[in-house]
Short mmCIF file of C-alpha atoms in Angstrom, two decimals:
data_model
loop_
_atom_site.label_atom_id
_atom_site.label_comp_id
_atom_site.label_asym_id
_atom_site.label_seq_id
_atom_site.Cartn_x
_atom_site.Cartn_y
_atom_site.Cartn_z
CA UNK A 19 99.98 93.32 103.60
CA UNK A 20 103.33 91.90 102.99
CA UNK A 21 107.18 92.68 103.71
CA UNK A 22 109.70 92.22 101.58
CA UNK A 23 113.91 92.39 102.42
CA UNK A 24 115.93 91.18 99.35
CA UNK A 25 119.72 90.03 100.60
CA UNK A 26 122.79 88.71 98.58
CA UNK A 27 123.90 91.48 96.29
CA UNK A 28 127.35 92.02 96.01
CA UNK A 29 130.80 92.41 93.71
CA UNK A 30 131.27 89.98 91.53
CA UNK A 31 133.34 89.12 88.28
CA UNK A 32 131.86 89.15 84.73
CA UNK A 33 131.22 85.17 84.31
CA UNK A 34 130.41 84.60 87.98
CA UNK A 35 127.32 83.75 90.10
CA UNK A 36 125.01 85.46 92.65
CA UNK A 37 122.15 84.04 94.30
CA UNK A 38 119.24 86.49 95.49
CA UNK A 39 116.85 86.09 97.99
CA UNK A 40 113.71 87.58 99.25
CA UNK A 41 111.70 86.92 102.50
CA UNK A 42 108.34 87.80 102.85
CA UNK A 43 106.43 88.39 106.20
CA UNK A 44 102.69 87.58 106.67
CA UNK A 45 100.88 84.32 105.94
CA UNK A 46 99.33 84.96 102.67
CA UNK A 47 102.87 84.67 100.44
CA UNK A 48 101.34 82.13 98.75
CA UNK A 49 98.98 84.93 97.42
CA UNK A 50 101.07 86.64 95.23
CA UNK A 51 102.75 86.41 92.10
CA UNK A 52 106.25 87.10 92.63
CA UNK A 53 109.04 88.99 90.29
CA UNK A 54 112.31 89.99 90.33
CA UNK A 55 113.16 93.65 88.55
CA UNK A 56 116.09 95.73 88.12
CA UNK A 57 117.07 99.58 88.55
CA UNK A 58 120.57 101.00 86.42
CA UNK A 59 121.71 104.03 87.27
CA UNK A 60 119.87 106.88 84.49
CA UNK A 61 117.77 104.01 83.82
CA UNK A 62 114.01 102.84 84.34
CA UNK A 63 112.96 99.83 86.60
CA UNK A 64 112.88 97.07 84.15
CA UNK A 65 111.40 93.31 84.73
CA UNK A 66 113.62 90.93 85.15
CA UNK A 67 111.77 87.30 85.94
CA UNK A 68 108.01 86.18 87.87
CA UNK A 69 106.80 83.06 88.92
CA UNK A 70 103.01 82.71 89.42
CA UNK A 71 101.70 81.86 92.81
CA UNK A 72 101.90 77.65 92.72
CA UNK A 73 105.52 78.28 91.66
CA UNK A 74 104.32 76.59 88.47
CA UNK A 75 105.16 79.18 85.90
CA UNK A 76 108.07 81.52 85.51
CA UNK A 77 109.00 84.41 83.19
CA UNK A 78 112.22 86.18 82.40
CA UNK A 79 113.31 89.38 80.30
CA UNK A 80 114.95 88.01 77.28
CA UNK A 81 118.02 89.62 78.23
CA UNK A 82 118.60 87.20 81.55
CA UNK A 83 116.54 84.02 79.89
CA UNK A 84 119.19 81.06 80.17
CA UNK A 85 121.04 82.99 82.41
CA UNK A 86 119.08 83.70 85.74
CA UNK A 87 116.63 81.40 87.40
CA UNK A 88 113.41 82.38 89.47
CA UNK A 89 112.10 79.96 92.17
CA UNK A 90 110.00 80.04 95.21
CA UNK A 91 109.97 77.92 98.20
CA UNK A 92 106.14 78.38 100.07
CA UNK A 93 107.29 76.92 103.59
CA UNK A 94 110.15 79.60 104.11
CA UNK A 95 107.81 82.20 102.24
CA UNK A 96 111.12 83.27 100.36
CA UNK A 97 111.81 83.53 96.66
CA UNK A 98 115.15 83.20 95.00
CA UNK A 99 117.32 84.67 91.74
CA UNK A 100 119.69 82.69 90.97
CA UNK A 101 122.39 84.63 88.65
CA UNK A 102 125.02 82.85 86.66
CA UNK A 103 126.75 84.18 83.66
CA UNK A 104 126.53 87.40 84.94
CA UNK A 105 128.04 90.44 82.91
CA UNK A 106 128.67 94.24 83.54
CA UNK A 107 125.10 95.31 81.86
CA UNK A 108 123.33 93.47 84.71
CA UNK A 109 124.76 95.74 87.15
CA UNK A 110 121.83 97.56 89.11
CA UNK A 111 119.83 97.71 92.06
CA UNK A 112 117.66 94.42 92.55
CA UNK A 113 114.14 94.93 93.52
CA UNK A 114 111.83 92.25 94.81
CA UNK A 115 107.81 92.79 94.33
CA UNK A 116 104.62 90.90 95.06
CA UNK A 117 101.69 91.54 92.96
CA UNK A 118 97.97 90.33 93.47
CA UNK A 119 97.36 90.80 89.76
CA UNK A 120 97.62 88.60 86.63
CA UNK A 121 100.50 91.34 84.94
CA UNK A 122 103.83 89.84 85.68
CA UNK A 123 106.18 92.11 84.04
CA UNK A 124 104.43 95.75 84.64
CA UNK A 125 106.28 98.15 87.60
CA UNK A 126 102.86 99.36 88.23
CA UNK A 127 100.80 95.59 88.53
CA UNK A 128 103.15 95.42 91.81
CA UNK A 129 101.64 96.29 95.34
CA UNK A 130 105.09 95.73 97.55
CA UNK A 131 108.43 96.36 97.01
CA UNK A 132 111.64 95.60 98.56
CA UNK A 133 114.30 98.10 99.73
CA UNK A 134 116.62 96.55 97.26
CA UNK A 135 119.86 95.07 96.51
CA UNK A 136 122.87 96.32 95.02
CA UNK A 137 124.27 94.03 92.38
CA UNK A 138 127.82 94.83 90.93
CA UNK A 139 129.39 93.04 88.03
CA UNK A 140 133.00 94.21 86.78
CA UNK A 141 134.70 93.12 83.68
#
């Protein structure tokens, strides 16, 4: 089992930067693919980037791809979104997940979840 506690959300300006992370407890991080989704008000949970288990690999909704930037470091079993560009339609609640399963970008291929992070972004 694994534990997840995302941190860095916050108020920000359309055009600026935020920088996610998520630390994981337990010794098997290295287990699990990792991803990044996102919660709007009225809205589904949507995918929002994953990055396979060596770190190797990464995915992103097209709507982020250029923008936002998934990574992984293995020794502080913590994974990172970095957020530049941001604009007002990528304001929602940040979720971190961890998935033992080959489906990156499915809600339900995730087994953990973080409590989440507010994200803000005015114009």
């Amino acid at each position: 089992q694994v534990q997840l506690v995302e941190s860095g959300g916050g108020l920000v300006q359309a055009g600026g930067s935020l920088r996610l992370s998520c630390a994981a407890s337990g010794r098997t991080f290295s287990t699990y693919v990792m991803g990044w989704f996102r919660q709007a008000p009225g809205k589904e949970r949507e995918f929002v980037a994953a990055i396979t288990r060596s770190g190797g690999i990464t995915y992103y909704a097209d709507s982020v791809k250029g923008r936002f930037t998934i990574s992984r470091d293995r020794a502080k079993n913590t994974v990172y979104l970095q957020m530049n560009s941001l604009k007002p339609e990528d304001t929602a609640v940040y979720y971190c997940a961890a998935s033992l399963r080959s489906s990156y970008s499915v809600v339900s291929a995730y087994d953990y979840w973080g409590q989440g992070t507010q994200v803000t972004v005015s114009s």
